[in-house]
PDB file of C-alpha atoms in Angstrom:
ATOM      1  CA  UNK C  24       0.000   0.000   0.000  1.00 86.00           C
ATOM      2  CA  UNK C  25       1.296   3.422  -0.697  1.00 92.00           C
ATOM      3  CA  UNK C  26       2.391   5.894   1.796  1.00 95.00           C
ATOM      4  CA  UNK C  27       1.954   9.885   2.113  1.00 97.00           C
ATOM      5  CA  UNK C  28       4.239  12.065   3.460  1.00 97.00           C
ATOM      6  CA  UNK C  29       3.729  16.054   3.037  1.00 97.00           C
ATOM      7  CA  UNK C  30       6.635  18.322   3.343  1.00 94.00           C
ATOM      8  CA  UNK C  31       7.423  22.556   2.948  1.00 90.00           C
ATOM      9  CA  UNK C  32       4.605  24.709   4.262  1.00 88.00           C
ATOM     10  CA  UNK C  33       5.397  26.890   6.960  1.00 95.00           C
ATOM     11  CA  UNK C  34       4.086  30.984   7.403  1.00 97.00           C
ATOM     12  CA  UNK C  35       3.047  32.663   4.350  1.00 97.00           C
ATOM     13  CA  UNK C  36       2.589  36.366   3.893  1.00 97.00           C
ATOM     14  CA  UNK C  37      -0.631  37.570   2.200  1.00 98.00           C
ATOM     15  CA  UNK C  38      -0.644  37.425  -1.487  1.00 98.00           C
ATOM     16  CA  UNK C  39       1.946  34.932  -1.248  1.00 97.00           C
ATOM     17  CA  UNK C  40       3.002  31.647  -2.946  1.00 97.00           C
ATOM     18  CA  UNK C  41       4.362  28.682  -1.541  1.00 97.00           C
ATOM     19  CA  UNK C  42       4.522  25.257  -2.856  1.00 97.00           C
ATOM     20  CA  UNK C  43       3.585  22.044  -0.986  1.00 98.00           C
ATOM     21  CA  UNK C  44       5.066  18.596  -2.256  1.00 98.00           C
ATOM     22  CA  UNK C  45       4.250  14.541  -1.198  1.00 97.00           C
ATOM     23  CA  UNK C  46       6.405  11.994  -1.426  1.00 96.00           C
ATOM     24  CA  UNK C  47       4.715   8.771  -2.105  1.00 95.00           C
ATOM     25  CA  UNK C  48       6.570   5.578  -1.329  1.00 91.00           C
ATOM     26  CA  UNK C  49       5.501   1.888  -1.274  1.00 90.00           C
ATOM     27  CA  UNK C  50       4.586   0.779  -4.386  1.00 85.00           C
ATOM     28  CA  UNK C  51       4.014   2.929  -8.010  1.00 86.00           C
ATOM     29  CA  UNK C  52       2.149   5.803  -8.133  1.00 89.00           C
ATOM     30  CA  UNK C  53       0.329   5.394 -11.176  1.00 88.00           C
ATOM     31  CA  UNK C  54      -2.100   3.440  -9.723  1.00 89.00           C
ATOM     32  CA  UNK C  55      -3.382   6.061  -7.669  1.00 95.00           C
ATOM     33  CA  UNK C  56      -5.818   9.348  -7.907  1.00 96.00           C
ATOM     34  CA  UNK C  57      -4.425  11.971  -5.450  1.00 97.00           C
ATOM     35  CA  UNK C  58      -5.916  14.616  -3.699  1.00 98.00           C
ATOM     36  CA  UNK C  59      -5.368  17.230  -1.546  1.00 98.00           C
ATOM     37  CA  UNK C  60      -7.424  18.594   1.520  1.00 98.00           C
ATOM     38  CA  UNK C  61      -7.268  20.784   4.482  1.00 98.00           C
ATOM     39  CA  UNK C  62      -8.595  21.579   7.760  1.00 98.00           C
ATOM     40  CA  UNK C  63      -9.239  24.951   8.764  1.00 97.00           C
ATOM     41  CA  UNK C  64      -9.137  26.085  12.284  1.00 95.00           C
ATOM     42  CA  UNK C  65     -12.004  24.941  13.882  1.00 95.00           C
ATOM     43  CA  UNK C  66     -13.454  23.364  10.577  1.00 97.00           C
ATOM     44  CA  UNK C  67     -14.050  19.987   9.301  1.00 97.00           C
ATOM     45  CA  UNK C  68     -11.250  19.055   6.327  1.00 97.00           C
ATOM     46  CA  UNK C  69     -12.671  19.703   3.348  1.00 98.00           C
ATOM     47  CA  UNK C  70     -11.619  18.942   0.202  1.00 98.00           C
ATOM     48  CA  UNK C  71      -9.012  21.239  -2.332  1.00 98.00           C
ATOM     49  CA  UNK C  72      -8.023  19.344  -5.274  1.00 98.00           C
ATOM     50  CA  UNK C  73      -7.525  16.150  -6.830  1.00 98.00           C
ATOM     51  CA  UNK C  74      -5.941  14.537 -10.173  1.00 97.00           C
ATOM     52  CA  UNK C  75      -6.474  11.087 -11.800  1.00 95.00           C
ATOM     53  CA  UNK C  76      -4.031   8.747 -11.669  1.00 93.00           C
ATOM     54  CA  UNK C  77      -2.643  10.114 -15.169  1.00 90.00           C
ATOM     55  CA  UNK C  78      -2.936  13.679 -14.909  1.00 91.00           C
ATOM     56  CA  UNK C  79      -5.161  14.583 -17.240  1.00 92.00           C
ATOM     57  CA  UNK C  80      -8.271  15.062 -14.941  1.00 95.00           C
ATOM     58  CA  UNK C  81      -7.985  17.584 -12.345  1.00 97.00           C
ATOM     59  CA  UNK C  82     -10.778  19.206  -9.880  1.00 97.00           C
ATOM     60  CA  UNK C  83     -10.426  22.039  -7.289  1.00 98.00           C
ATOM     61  CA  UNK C  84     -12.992  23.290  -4.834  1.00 98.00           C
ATOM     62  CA  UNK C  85     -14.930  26.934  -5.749  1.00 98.00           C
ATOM     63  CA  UNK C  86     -12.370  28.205  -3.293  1.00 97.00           C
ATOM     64  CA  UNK C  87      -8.969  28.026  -4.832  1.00 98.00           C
ATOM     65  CA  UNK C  88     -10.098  27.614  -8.451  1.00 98.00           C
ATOM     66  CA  UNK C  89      -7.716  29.967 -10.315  1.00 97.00           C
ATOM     67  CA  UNK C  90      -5.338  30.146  -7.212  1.00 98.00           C
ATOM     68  CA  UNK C  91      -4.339  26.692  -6.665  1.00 98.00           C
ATOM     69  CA  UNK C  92      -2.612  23.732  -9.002  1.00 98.00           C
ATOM     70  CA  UNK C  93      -2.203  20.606  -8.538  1.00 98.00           C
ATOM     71  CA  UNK C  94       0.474  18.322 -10.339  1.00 97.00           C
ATOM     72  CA  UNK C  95       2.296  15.315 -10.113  1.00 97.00           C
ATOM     73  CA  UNK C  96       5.324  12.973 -11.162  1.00 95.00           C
ATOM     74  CA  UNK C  97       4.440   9.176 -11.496  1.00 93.00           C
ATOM     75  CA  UNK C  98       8.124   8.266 -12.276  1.00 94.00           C
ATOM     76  CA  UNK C  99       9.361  10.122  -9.222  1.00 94.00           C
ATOM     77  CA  UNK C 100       6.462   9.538  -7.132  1.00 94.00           C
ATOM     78  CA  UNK C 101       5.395  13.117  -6.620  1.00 96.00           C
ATOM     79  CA  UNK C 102       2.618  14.971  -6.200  1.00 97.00           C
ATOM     80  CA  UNK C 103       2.756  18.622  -6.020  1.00 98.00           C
ATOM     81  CA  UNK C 104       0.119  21.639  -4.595  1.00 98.00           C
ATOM     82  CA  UNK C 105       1.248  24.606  -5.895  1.00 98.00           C
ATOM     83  CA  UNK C 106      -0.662  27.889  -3.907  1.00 98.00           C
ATOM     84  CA  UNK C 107      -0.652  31.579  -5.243  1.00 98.00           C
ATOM     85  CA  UNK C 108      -2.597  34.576  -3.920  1.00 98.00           C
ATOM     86  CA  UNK C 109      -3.138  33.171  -0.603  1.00 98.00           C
ATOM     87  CA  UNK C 110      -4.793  34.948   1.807  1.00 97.00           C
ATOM     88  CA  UNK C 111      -5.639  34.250   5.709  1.00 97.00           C
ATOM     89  CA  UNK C 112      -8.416  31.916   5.198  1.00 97.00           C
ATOM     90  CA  UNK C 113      -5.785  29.710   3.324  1.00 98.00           C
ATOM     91  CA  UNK C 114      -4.616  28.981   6.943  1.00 98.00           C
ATOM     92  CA  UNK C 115      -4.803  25.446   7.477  1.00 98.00           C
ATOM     93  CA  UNK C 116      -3.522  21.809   7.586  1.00 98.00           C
ATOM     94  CA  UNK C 117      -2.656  20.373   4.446  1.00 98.00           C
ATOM     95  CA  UNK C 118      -2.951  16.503   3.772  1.00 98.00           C
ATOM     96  CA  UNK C 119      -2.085  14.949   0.949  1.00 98.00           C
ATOM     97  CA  UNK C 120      -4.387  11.366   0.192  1.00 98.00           C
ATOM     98  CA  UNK C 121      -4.773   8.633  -2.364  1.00 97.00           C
ATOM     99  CA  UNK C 122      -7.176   6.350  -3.270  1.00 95.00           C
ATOM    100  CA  UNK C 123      -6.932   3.423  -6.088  1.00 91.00           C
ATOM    101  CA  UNK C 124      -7.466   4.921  -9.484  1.00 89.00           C
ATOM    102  CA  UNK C 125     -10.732   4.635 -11.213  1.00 84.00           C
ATOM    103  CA  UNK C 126     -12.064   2.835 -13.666  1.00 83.00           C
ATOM    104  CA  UNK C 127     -13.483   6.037 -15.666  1.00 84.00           C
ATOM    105  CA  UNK C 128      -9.728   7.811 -14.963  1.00 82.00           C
ATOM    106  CA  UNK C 129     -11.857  10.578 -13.363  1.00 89.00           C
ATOM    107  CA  UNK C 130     -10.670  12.124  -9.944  1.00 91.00           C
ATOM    108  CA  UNK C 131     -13.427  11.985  -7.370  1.00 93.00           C
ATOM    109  CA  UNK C 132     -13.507  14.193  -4.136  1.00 94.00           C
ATOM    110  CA  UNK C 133     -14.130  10.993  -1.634  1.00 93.00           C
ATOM    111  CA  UNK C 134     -13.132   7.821  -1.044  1.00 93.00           C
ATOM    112  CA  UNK C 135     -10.011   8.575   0.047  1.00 96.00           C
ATOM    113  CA  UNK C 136      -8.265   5.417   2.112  1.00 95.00           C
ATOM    114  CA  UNK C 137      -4.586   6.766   2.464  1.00 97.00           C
ATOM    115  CA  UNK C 138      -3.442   9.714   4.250  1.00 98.00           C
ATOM    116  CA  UNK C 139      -0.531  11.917   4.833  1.00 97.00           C
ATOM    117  CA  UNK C 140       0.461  12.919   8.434  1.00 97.00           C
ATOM    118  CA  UNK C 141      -0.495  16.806   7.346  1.00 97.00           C
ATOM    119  CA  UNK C 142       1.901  19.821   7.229  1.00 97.00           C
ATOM    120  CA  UNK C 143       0.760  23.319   8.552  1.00 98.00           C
ATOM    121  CA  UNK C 144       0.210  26.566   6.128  1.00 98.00           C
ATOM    122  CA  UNK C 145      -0.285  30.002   8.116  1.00 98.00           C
ATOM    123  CA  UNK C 146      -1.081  33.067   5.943  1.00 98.00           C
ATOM    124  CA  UNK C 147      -0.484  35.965   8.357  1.00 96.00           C
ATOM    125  CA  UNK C 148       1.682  38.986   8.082  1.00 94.00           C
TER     126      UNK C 148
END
């Protein structure tokens, strides 16, 4: 079974960038969708992107559409949220998750079985 761990992060200024990687280790990529999601504080985790076990199908949550991109690199078992214009309601834990791919190649916002320990994003000046 594959295995998540999140990495960078850290405190963010407004308007900001920063980029947020996952190793995946265990057994091939390729056979996974990934997705990201966060927990705000004092929120339920909710969902922020996700992309098909290819790459060619990605989805991101009303919030971060146009801010947000996720990526990823099968062959070095990578998966990559890259976050522009944040602002303080960005704050959050970040977890990185997998499920087995899909038999349509789509990338779905549940059904996630495999999780990431998190890694913490503050946007705060």
């Amino acid at each position: 079974q594959v295995q998540l761990v999140e990495s960078g992060g850290g405190l963010v200024q407004p308007g900001g960038s920063v980029r947020v990687p996952c190793a995946a280790s265990g057994c091939s990529l390729d056979g996974y969708t990934i997705a990201w999601f966060r927990q705000r504080p004092g929120k339920e985790r909710e969902f922020v992107a996700a992309i098909s076990h290819g790459g060619t199908v990605r989805d991101y949550a009303d919030s971060v559409k146009g801010r947000f991109a996720i990526s990823r690199n099968n062959a070095e078992s990578m998966v990559t949220l890259q976050m522009n214009r944040m602002t303080p309601e960005d704050t959050a834990v970040y977890y990185c998750a997998a499920r087995s791919r899909t038999v349509t190649g789509m990338a779905p916002r549940t059904g996630y079985n495999y999780w990431g320990p998190g890694t913490q994003v503050t946007v705060s000046s």
